[in-house]
Amino acid sequence: MKSLEDYLLQGNYLTQADLKKAKEIQLKTDKRLDEIIIEEGFMTDSELTEILAIITSLPRVNLNKLYISPDVVQLVPEYLARKHTVLPIKKDGNTLFVALSNPFNIFAIDDIKLATNYNIQVVIASRKEIQKAIDLHYKFHSNSAASIIKDDNQRDIDNEFEVAEKAPIIKLVNTIIQQAVIKNASDIHIEPDEKNVRIRYRLDGELVQIMLINKALLQPILTRIKIMAGLDITKRRFFQDGSFRLTINGHIVDFRVSTVPTVNGEKAVIRILNRDKFLLKIQQLGFNASQIKNIYKMLNLPYGMILVCGPTGSGKTTTLYSMLNYINKPNKNIVTLEDPVEFALPGINQVQINPKTGITFASGLRAILRQDPNIIMVGEIRDKETADIAIRAALTGHLVFSTLHTNNASGAIVRLLDMGVESYLLASCLVGIISQRLVRKICKKCKEKYTSSEIERTFLGFKGRKLKLFRGKGCDFCSYTGYNGRTVIGEIINIHSAHRRLISKKASSQEIDRVSRKLGYKNIKENGIELIKKGVTTTEELMGLLFK
């Protein structure tokens, strides 16, 4: 069997001089050859992994996306996994599949075969991926963590409280939270199934499984989280909501916790509200220069209604907060009605909706109007009563902001008319609509050009023409998704007299759209295509967004 160096030399991946230098370093440091090749910059970890997969014809796996059973992990002792940088990933009969970064390491294969008494099948993963996976899987299934777990069925609440205060559980919960913040996750899902607990992060809008841990750790983890969030640890069969705040890497981060009982135990979701990521300036939201100009035009009006539209998770609240921050001046009385209040904004009076105490959007809006406000933000218009009060407030000298769950700008107008709002009142008060979505951005580390397919060219309006586009190849930096971060695409309309005439006539959304296009306003698809051509996002991402 050829060695790693033979393959790299024959494939011209390394020169003789490079190999000589690597060998000299190996003699001095006793490090592995593949490790030295990466450290010295002859090639990246990701490049070496891809090359090895090609020359050996072995499967390349992405450990960041792979489900690995705790039972499989425990087949290989931790010291052996770390010694050879190897991770067991799957068991099939008497065959154990293991991920190696260097498939030529026959000593690793022999050691694992002797230790497990299984036939070994090798797959390839990058060294960094394997090291990260070893840290995660062995850390959370280690004896140190397991040793504090007693029989879960026999434990009472007092014992659970004591367990939660022990260092391993605190460290485990802190690690889960800190890693989520570092990865820019928006949510942490802690989900029990029959035998295990699944930990998932929502990254760039998509849920990604991070780890699978022993079911015995569920209750201590939840107890610790409940203590942090000020929840009742004695209640397991009730819905609970709480919050807490931490300083991570010098940044204040707010966390909102929700727990619900399921058939397999309590499930918890932790919403991460990073002030640095959430409270942005209007220029930082991702809108283009023309759209930002239109937003400023709306905000400089003395009164009227501004609507922000889009489905759940489209960044509406972030946009609203950015606009409120911009117009927040000492001479303005700004009052908001929110469900829930995401962040405490200095200088702004925020009211939390609470139907149990009679504080609804409608009743709260009536009360706010007696508080001499200049600017009002209603978190969401859900019914005719709230819509009517908000419209009358906009007509009597107030600047009113609100949101609607509609797919486009014209849809917001039609939705309000369908609620029973008088068309002439809506035509008089509406001054602007922002309809938006969030799309994932191509990872800058692995961005590459490619020739678009016929389907893509047809979708983009370039049928029959050659077109070069961009996509993410997938790398360690983006967890092999090809994407990193998100940006907004939107349709922003300043209401024109032509719009008002159509609204008064209760025109269809198609008629309203036609007028908007004639006035030069681009819809979400058109603005998305601009981002594709600039190499910001992909056709696949935009198509997935529009056809959901």
Coordinates of C-alpha atoms in Angstrom, one line a residue:
M1 CA 0.0 0.0 0.0
K2 CA 1.3 3.4 -0.9
S3 CA 2.0 5.9 1.8
L4 CA 0.4 9.4 2.2
E5 CA 3.6 11.1 1.0
D6 CA 3.7 8.9 -2.2
Y7 CA 0.2 9.9 -3.2
L8 CA 0.8 13.6 -2.5
L9 CA 4.1 13.6 -4.5
Q10 CA 2.6 11.7 -7.5
G11 CA -0.4 13.9 -7.6
N12 CA 1.8 17.0 -7.5
Y13 CA 0.0 18.2 -4.3
L14 CA 3.5 18.5 -2.7
T15 CA 6.9 19.2 -4.1
Q16 CA 10.0 17.3 -3.0
A17 CA 11.2 20.4 -1.2
D18 CA 8.0 20.7 0.7
L19 CA 8.1 17.0 1.7
K20 CA 11.8 17.3 2.8
K21 CA 10.9 20.3 5.0
A22 CA 7.9 18.4 6.5
K23 CA 10.1 15.4 7.2
E24 CA 12.7 17.5 8.9
I25 CA 10.1 19.0 11.2
Q26 CA 8.7 15.6 11.9
L27 CA 12.1 14.4 13.1
K28 CA 12.3 17.3 15.5
T29 CA 8.8 17.3 16.8
D30 CA 7.6 13.7 16.4
K31 CA 4.3 15.0 15.0
R32 CA 2.3 13.3 12.3
L33 CA 3.0 14.1 8.7
D34 CA -0.5 15.2 7.8
E35 CA -0.5 17.4 10.9
I36 CA 2.7 19.1 9.8
I37 CA 1.5 19.6 6.2
I38 CA -1.5 21.6 7.5
E39 CA 0.4 23.5 10.2
E40 CA 3.1 24.6 7.7
G41 CA 0.4 25.8 5.2
F42 CA 1.3 23.5 2.4
M43 CA -2.5 22.9 2.2
T44 CA -5.5 23.4 4.4
D45 CA -7.2 20.8 6.5
S46 CA -10.2 20.8 4.2
E47 CA -8.1 20.5 1.0
L48 CA -6.1 17.6 2.4
T49 CA -9.3 15.8 3.4
E50 CA -10.8 16.2 -0.1
I51 CA -7.6 15.0 -1.8
L52 CA -7.4 11.9 0.4
A53 CA -11.1 11.1 -0.3
I54 CA -10.3 11.3 -4.1
I55 CA -7.1 9.3 -4.1
T56 CA -8.4 6.6 -1.8
S57 CA -12.0 6.4 -3.1
L58 CA -13.2 6.4 0.5
P59 CA -16.4 8.1 1.6
R60 CA -16.0 11.7 2.8
V61 CA -18.3 12.4 5.8
N62 CA -19.3 15.6 7.5
L63 CA -19.3 14.9 11.2
N64 CA -21.1 18.2 11.9
K65 CA -24.2 16.9 10.4
L66 CA -23.9 13.2 11.3
Y67 CA -26.0 11.5 14.0
I68 CA -23.7 9.4 16.2
S69 CA -25.2 7.1 18.8
P70 CA -23.6 7.3 22.3
D71 CA -23.5 3.5 22.3
V72 CA -21.2 3.6 19.3
V73 CA -18.9 6.3 20.7
Q74 CA -18.4 4.2 23.8
L75 CA -17.0 1.3 21.8
V76 CA -13.7 3.1 21.4
P77 CA -11.9 4.3 24.6
E78 CA -11.3 8.0 24.7
Y79 CA -7.5 7.7 25.0
L80 CA -7.4 5.7 21.8
A81 CA -9.7 8.2 19.9
R82 CA -7.5 11.1 21.0
K83 CA -4.2 9.2 20.3
H84 CA -5.1 8.4 16.7
T85 CA -7.6 11.3 16.0
V86 CA -10.3 8.8 15.2
L87 CA -14.0 8.6 15.9
P88 CA -16.4 5.6 15.7
I89 CA -19.5 6.8 13.8
K90 CA -21.6 3.7 13.0
K91 CA -22.0 0.0 13.8
D92 CA -23.3 -2.4 11.2
G93 CA -23.3 -6.0 12.4
N94 CA -19.7 -6.9 13.2
T95 CA -18.4 -3.9 11.3
L96 CA -17.5 -0.6 12.9
F97 CA -17.2 2.5 10.7
V98 CA -14.6 4.9 12.0
A99 CA -13.7 8.4 10.7
L100 CA -10.0 9.0 10.2
S101 CA -8.2 12.1 8.9
N102 CA -5.3 9.9 7.7
P103 CA -6.6 6.6 6.2
F104 CA -3.0 5.4 5.8
N105 CA -2.6 5.2 9.6
I106 CA -2.6 1.4 9.8
F107 CA -1.5 1.5 13.4
A108 CA -4.8 3.3 14.3
I109 CA -6.9 0.7 12.4
D110 CA -5.1 -2.2 14.1
D111 CA -5.4 -0.7 17.6
I112 CA -9.1 -0.1 17.2
K113 CA -9.7 -3.5 15.8
L114 CA -7.9 -5.1 18.8
A115 CA -9.7 -2.9 21.3
T116 CA -13.2 -3.4 19.9
N117 CA -13.0 -6.8 18.3
Y118 CA -14.9 -5.4 15.3
N119 CA -14.0 -5.3 11.6
I120 CA -13.0 -1.8 10.8
Q121 CA -14.3 0.2 7.8
V122 CA -12.6 3.6 7.3
V123 CA -14.3 6.8 6.2
I124 CA -12.6 10.2 5.8
A125 CA -13.2 13.4 7.8
S126 CA -11.0 16.4 8.4
R127 CA -8.7 16.4 11.5
K128 CA -10.5 19.5 12.9
E129 CA -13.9 17.9 12.5
I130 CA -12.7 14.7 14.3
Q131 CA -11.1 16.6 17.2
K132 CA -14.2 18.8 17.7
A133 CA -16.4 15.7 17.6
I134 CA -14.2 13.9 20.1
D135 CA -14.4 16.8 22.5
L136 CA -18.2 16.9 22.2
H137 CA -19.1 13.2 22.3
Y138 CA -16.6 12.1 24.9
K139 CA -17.0 15.2 27.0
F140 CA -20.7 14.7 27.3
H141 CA -20.6 10.9 27.8
S142 CA -17.6 10.8 30.1
N143 CA -17.6 9.0 33.4
S144 CA -17.2 12.3 35.2
A145 CA -20.6 13.5 34.0
A146 CA -22.2 10.2 34.3
S147 CA -21.0 9.6 37.8
I148 CA -23.2 12.3 39.2
I149 CA -26.3 10.6 37.7
K150 CA -28.3 8.3 39.9
D151 CA -31.4 6.3 39.0
D152 CA -33.6 9.1 37.3
N153 CA -36.8 7.4 38.3
Q154 CA -35.8 7.3 42.0
R155 CA -34.6 10.9 42.4
D156 CA -36.7 13.5 44.1
I157 CA -36.6 17.3 43.5
D158 CA -34.3 18.1 46.3
N159 CA -31.7 15.6 44.9
E160 CA -32.1 17.1 41.5
F161 CA -31.3 20.6 42.8
E162 CA -28.2 19.2 44.4
V163 CA -27.2 17.4 41.2
A164 CA -27.7 20.6 39.2
E165 CA -25.3 22.5 41.4
K166 CA -22.5 20.1 40.8
A167 CA -19.7 21.3 38.6
P168 CA -20.1 18.8 35.6
I169 CA -23.7 19.8 34.9
I170 CA -23.0 23.5 35.3
K171 CA -20.1 23.1 32.9
L172 CA -22.1 21.1 30.5
V173 CA -24.9 23.7 30.4
N174 CA -22.5 26.6 30.2
T175 CA -20.7 24.9 27.3
I176 CA -23.9 24.3 25.4
I177 CA -24.9 28.0 25.8
Q178 CA -21.5 29.5 25.1
Q179 CA -21.0 27.4 21.9
A180 CA -24.4 28.5 20.7
V181 CA -23.5 32.2 21.1
I182 CA -20.1 31.7 19.5
K183 CA -21.7 30.0 16.5
N184 CA -24.3 32.8 16.2
A185 CA -27.2 30.5 16.9
S186 CA -30.6 32.1 17.4
D187 CA -32.1 29.2 19.4
I188 CA -31.0 26.1 21.4
H189 CA -33.4 23.1 21.4
I190 CA -33.1 20.5 24.2
E191 CA -35.3 17.6 23.0
P192 CA -35.7 14.3 24.8
D193 CA -36.5 11.1 22.9
E194 CA -37.0 7.6 24.2
K195 CA -33.4 6.9 25.1
N196 CA -31.4 10.1 24.5
V197 CA -31.5 13.9 24.5
R198 CA -30.9 15.7 21.3
I199 CA -29.2 19.2 21.4
R200 CA -29.8 21.3 18.3
Y201 CA -28.9 24.9 17.4
R202 CA -30.8 27.0 14.9
L203 CA -28.0 28.3 12.6
D204 CA -28.9 30.8 9.9
G205 CA -32.5 29.7 10.1
E206 CA -31.8 26.0 9.9
L207 CA -31.8 23.5 12.8
V208 CA -28.5 21.6 13.1
Q209 CA -27.9 18.7 15.5
I210 CA -24.9 19.4 17.7
M211 CA -24.8 16.5 20.0
L212 CA -26.7 13.5 21.5
I213 CA -26.4 12.9 25.2
N214 CA -27.6 10.4 27.7
K215 CA -31.2 10.6 28.8
A216 CA -30.2 10.5 32.5
L217 CA -28.7 14.0 32.0
L218 CA -32.0 15.5 30.9
Q219 CA -33.5 16.4 34.3
P220 CA -30.2 17.8 35.8
I221 CA -29.8 20.0 32.7
L222 CA -33.3 21.3 32.8
T223 CA -33.1 21.9 36.6
R224 CA -30.0 24.0 36.0
I225 CA -31.6 26.0 33.1
K226 CA -34.8 26.5 35.2
I227 CA -32.7 27.9 38.1
M228 CA -31.0 30.3 35.8
A229 CA -34.3 31.4 34.3
G230 CA -36.1 31.7 37.6
L231 CA -38.6 28.9 36.8
D232 CA -40.2 26.5 39.2
I233 CA -38.1 23.3 39.3
T234 CA -40.9 21.3 40.9
K235 CA -43.2 21.7 37.9
R236 CA -42.6 19.3 35.0
R237 CA -46.0 19.0 33.5
F238 CA -46.7 22.7 32.9
F239 CA -45.7 25.2 30.3
Q240 CA -43.2 27.7 31.8
D241 CA -41.5 30.8 30.4
G242 CA -38.5 32.7 31.9
S243 CA -35.4 34.6 31.1
F244 CA -31.8 35.3 32.2
R245 CA -28.8 37.3 31.1
L246 CA -25.2 36.5 30.8
T247 CA -22.0 38.2 29.7
I248 CA -20.2 36.1 27.1
N249 CA -16.8 37.2 25.7
G250 CA -17.5 40.7 26.9
H251 CA -21.0 41.0 25.3
I252 CA -24.3 41.1 27.2
V253 CA -26.6 38.4 25.9
D254 CA -30.2 37.9 26.9
F255 CA -31.8 34.4 26.9
R256 CA -35.5 33.6 26.9
V257 CA -36.5 30.1 28.1
S258 CA -39.6 28.1 27.2
T259 CA -40.3 24.6 28.6
V260 CA -43.1 22.2 27.5
P261 CA -44.0 18.7 28.6
T262 CA -43.7 16.0 26.0
V263 CA -44.3 12.2 26.1
N264 CA -40.6 11.7 26.5
G265 CA -40.0 14.3 29.1
E266 CA -39.7 18.1 29.2
K267 CA -38.5 19.9 26.2
A268 CA -36.7 23.3 26.5
V269 CA -36.0 26.0 23.9
I270 CA -33.6 28.8 24.7
R271 CA -34.0 31.9 22.5
I272 CA -30.7 33.8 22.2
L273 CA -31.0 37.6 22.0
N274 CA -27.6 39.1 21.4
R275 CA -27.8 42.9 21.7
D276 CA -24.9 43.4 19.3
K277 CA -26.6 41.3 16.6
F278 CA -30.1 42.5 17.3
L279 CA -29.9 46.3 17.8
L280 CA -28.5 47.3 14.4
K281 CA -28.4 50.6 12.6
I282 CA -30.7 50.8 9.6
Q283 CA -27.7 50.7 7.3
Q284 CA -26.6 47.4 8.8
L285 CA -29.9 45.5 8.1
G286 CA -28.9 44.5 4.6
F287 CA -31.2 46.7 2.5
N288 CA -29.7 48.4 -0.6
A289 CA -29.1 52.1 -0.8
S290 CA -32.4 52.9 -2.6
Q291 CA -34.4 51.0 0.0
I292 CA -32.6 52.6 2.9
K293 CA -33.5 56.0 1.3
N294 CA -37.1 55.0 1.2
I295 CA -37.1 53.9 4.9
Y296 CA -35.7 57.3 5.9
K297 CA -38.4 59.0 3.9
M298 CA -41.1 57.1 5.9
L299 CA -39.4 57.8 9.2
N300 CA -39.2 61.5 8.6
L301 CA -43.0 61.8 8.2
P302 CA -44.8 63.4 11.2
Y303 CA -47.7 60.9 11.2
G304 CA -49.2 57.9 9.4
M305 CA -48.9 54.1 9.5
I306 CA -45.8 52.0 8.6
L307 CA -46.2 48.3 8.2
V308 CA -43.5 45.6 8.4
C309 CA -44.5 42.3 6.8
G310 CA -43.2 38.8 6.5
P311 CA -43.5 35.3 7.9
T312 CA -42.2 34.3 11.4
G313 CA -38.4 34.5 11.5
S314 CA -38.1 37.0 8.7
G315 CA -36.4 39.7 10.9
K316 CA -39.4 42.0 11.3
T317 CA -38.7 42.8 15.0
T318 CA -35.1 43.6 14.2
T319 CA -36.2 46.1 11.5
L320 CA -38.8 47.7 13.8
Y321 CA -36.3 48.1 16.7
S322 CA -33.7 49.7 14.3
M323 CA -36.3 52.2 13.1
L324 CA -37.4 53.0 16.6
N325 CA -33.8 53.5 17.7
Y326 CA -33.3 55.9 14.7
I327 CA -36.3 58.1 15.7
N328 CA -35.7 57.9 19.4
K329 CA -35.1 61.5 20.5
P330 CA -35.5 63.2 23.9
N331 CA -38.4 65.3 22.6
K332 CA -40.4 62.2 21.5
N333 CA -42.7 60.0 23.6
I334 CA -42.4 56.5 22.1
V335 CA -44.6 53.7 23.5
T336 CA -44.7 50.1 22.3
L337 CA -47.0 47.1 22.8
E338 CA -45.1 43.9 22.3
D339 CA -45.7 40.1 22.8
P340 CA -43.1 39.5 24.0
V341 CA -40.8 42.4 24.7
E342 CA -37.5 41.3 23.0
F343 CA -35.2 43.9 24.4
A344 CA -35.4 46.9 26.8
L345 CA -34.7 49.9 24.6
P346 CA -33.4 53.0 26.6
G347 CA -35.8 56.0 26.4
I348 CA -38.7 53.9 25.0
N349 CA -41.8 52.9 27.1
Q350 CA -42.4 49.2 26.3
V351 CA -45.6 47.4 27.4
Q352 CA -45.8 43.6 27.6
I353 CA -49.0 42.1 26.3
N354 CA -50.7 39.9 29.0
P355 CA -54.3 38.8 28.2
K356 CA -54.6 37.3 31.7
T357 CA -54.5 40.8 33.2
G358 CA -56.6 42.3 30.4
I359 CA -53.7 43.8 28.5
T360 CA -54.3 43.0 24.8
F361 CA -53.2 44.8 21.8
A362 CA -56.6 46.6 21.5
S363 CA -57.0 47.5 25.2
G364 CA -53.3 48.5 25.5
L365 CA -53.6 50.7 22.4
R366 CA -56.6 52.5 23.9
A367 CA -54.7 53.1 27.1
I368 CA -51.5 54.3 25.2
L369 CA -53.5 56.9 23.4
R370 CA -54.2 58.6 26.7
Q371 CA -50.5 58.7 27.5
D372 CA -49.8 61.6 25.0
P373 CA -47.6 59.5 22.6
N374 CA -45.8 60.8 19.5
I375 CA -44.9 57.4 18.2
I376 CA -46.7 54.1 18.8
M377 CA -45.5 50.6 17.9
V378 CA -48.1 47.8 17.9
G379 CA -46.3 44.4 17.8
E380 CA -48.9 42.8 15.5
I381 CA -52.3 43.7 14.1
R382 CA -54.3 40.5 14.7
D383 CA -57.9 41.7 14.5
K384 CA -60.2 44.4 13.2
E385 CA -60.5 46.2 16.6
T386 CA -56.7 46.6 16.9
A387 CA -56.5 47.7 13.2
D388 CA -59.2 50.3 13.6
I389 CA -57.7 51.9 16.7
A390 CA -54.2 51.9 15.1
I391 CA -55.5 53.5 11.9
R392 CA -57.4 56.2 13.8
A393 CA -54.2 56.9 15.9
A394 CA -52.3 57.3 12.6
L395 CA -54.9 59.7 11.3
T396 CA -54.9 61.9 14.4
G397 CA -51.2 62.9 14.4
H398 CA -49.3 59.8 15.5
L399 CA -46.7 57.8 13.7
V400 CA -47.7 54.2 14.1
F401 CA -45.6 51.1 13.4
S402 CA -46.9 47.5 13.2
T403 CA -46.4 44.1 11.7
L404 CA -48.5 41.7 9.6
H405 CA -47.8 38.1 8.6
T406 CA -48.2 38.5 4.8
N407 CA -46.0 37.4 1.9
N408 CA -45.7 40.8 0.2
A409 CA -46.5 44.5 0.4
S410 CA -49.8 44.3 -1.5
G411 CA -50.8 41.4 0.6
A412 CA -50.7 43.6 3.7
I413 CA -53.2 46.0 2.2
V414 CA -55.5 43.2 1.1
R415 CA -55.2 41.5 4.6
L416 CA -56.3 44.7 6.4
L417 CA -59.2 45.2 3.9
D418 CA -60.3 41.6 4.5
M419 CA -60.3 42.3 8.3
G420 CA -63.1 44.9 7.6
V421 CA -61.0 48.0 7.8
E422 CA -62.6 50.9 5.9
S423 CA -60.8 51.4 2.6
Y424 CA -60.9 55.2 2.6
L425 CA -59.3 55.2 6.1
L426 CA -56.5 52.9 5.2
A427 CA -55.8 54.9 2.0
S428 CA -55.5 58.0 4.1
C429 CA -53.3 56.8 6.9
L430 CA -50.9 54.2 5.2
V431 CA -47.5 55.8 4.3
G432 CA -45.2 52.9 3.8
I433 CA -44.8 49.1 3.7
I434 CA -41.7 47.0 4.3
S435 CA -42.0 43.4 3.2
Q436 CA -38.9 41.3 4.0
R437 CA -37.3 37.8 4.2
L438 CA -33.9 36.5 5.4
V439 CA -31.6 34.6 3.1
R440 CA -28.4 32.8 3.9
K441 CA -25.2 34.3 2.6
I442 CA -22.6 32.3 0.7
C443 CA -19.6 31.4 2.9
K444 CA -16.7 33.7 1.9
K445 CA -14.1 31.0 2.8
C446 CA -15.3 28.5 0.3
K447 CA -17.0 30.6 -2.3
E448 CA -16.6 29.4 -5.9
K449 CA -17.9 30.1 -9.4
Y450 CA -19.9 27.7 -11.4
T451 CA -21.9 27.5 -14.6
S452 CA -25.6 27.8 -13.9
S453 CA -28.1 25.2 -14.9
E454 CA -31.0 25.7 -17.4
I455 CA -33.5 25.7 -14.6
E456 CA -31.6 28.4 -12.8
R457 CA -31.2 30.6 -15.9
T458 CA -35.0 30.3 -16.6
F459 CA -35.8 31.2 -13.0
L460 CA -33.5 34.2 -13.1
G461 CA -34.8 35.3 -16.5
F462 CA -31.6 34.5 -18.5
K463 CA -32.9 31.5 -20.5
G464 CA -30.6 30.4 -23.3
R465 CA -27.7 32.5 -22.1
K466 CA -24.5 31.3 -20.4
L467 CA -24.4 32.6 -16.8
K468 CA -21.7 32.2 -14.1
L469 CA -23.0 32.2 -10.6
F470 CA -21.5 31.7 -7.1
R471 CA -22.0 29.0 -4.4
G472 CA -20.3 27.7 -1.3
K473 CA -18.4 24.5 -1.7
G474 CA -18.5 23.7 2.0
C475 CA -15.7 24.0 4.5
D476 CA -15.0 23.8 8.2
F477 CA -15.8 27.5 8.7
C478 CA -19.4 27.1 7.5
S479 CA -19.9 23.5 8.9
Y480 CA -20.0 22.3 5.3
T481 CA -23.3 24.0 4.5
G482 CA -21.8 26.5 2.0
Y483 CA -23.5 29.4 3.9
N484 CA -22.5 31.7 6.7
G485 CA -24.7 34.4 8.1
R486 CA -27.9 35.9 6.7
T487 CA -29.0 39.1 5.1
V488 CA -32.4 40.7 4.3
I489 CA -34.1 41.0 1.0
G490 CA -37.1 43.2 0.8
E491 CA -39.8 45.1 -1.0
I492 CA -40.1 48.6 0.3
I493 CA -42.9 50.9 -0.9
N494 CA -43.6 54.5 -0.1
I495 CA -47.4 54.8 -0.6
H496 CA -48.1 57.0 -3.7
S497 CA -51.4 58.7 -4.7
A498 CA -51.8 55.9 -7.3
H499 CA -51.7 53.4 -4.5
R500 CA -54.3 55.3 -2.5
R501 CA -56.7 55.4 -5.4
L502 CA -56.5 51.6 -5.7
I503 CA -56.8 51.0 -1.9
S504 CA -60.0 53.2 -1.9
K505 CA -61.4 51.0 -4.7
K506 CA -60.4 47.8 -2.8
A507 CA -58.3 46.7 -5.8
S508 CA -56.7 43.3 -5.9
S509 CA -53.1 42.7 -4.9
Q510 CA -52.1 42.1 -8.6
E511 CA -53.4 45.6 -9.5
I512 CA -51.5 47.1 -6.6
D513 CA -48.3 45.2 -7.6
R514 CA -48.6 46.5 -11.2
V515 CA -48.7 50.1 -10.0
S516 CA -45.7 49.5 -7.7
R517 CA -43.6 48.1 -10.6
K518 CA -44.6 51.1 -12.8
L519 CA -43.4 53.4 -10.0
G520 CA -40.0 51.6 -10.0
Y521 CA -40.3 49.5 -6.8
K522 CA -38.8 46.0 -7.1
N523 CA -40.4 43.0 -5.5
I524 CA -38.6 40.5 -3.3
K525 CA -37.7 38.1 -6.2
E526 CA -36.2 41.0 -8.2
N527 CA -34.1 42.2 -5.2
G528 CA -33.1 38.6 -4.5
I529 CA -31.9 38.1 -8.1
E530 CA -29.7 41.2 -7.6
L531 CA -28.1 39.5 -4.6
I532 CA -27.5 36.3 -6.6
K533 CA -25.8 38.2 -9.4
K534 CA -23.6 40.0 -6.8
G535 CA -22.6 36.6 -5.3
V536 CA -24.2 37.3 -2.0
T537 CA -26.6 34.3 -2.0
T538 CA -27.6 31.4 -4.3
T539 CA -30.4 30.6 -6.6
E540 CA -31.2 27.5 -4.5
E541 CA -31.7 29.7 -1.4
L542 CA -34.0 32.2 -3.2
M543 CA -36.0 29.5 -4.8
G544 CA -36.4 27.7 -1.5
L545 CA -37.5 30.9 0.1
L546 CA -40.1 31.9 -2.5
F547 CA -41.6 28.4 -3.0
K548 CA -41.9 27.4 0.7

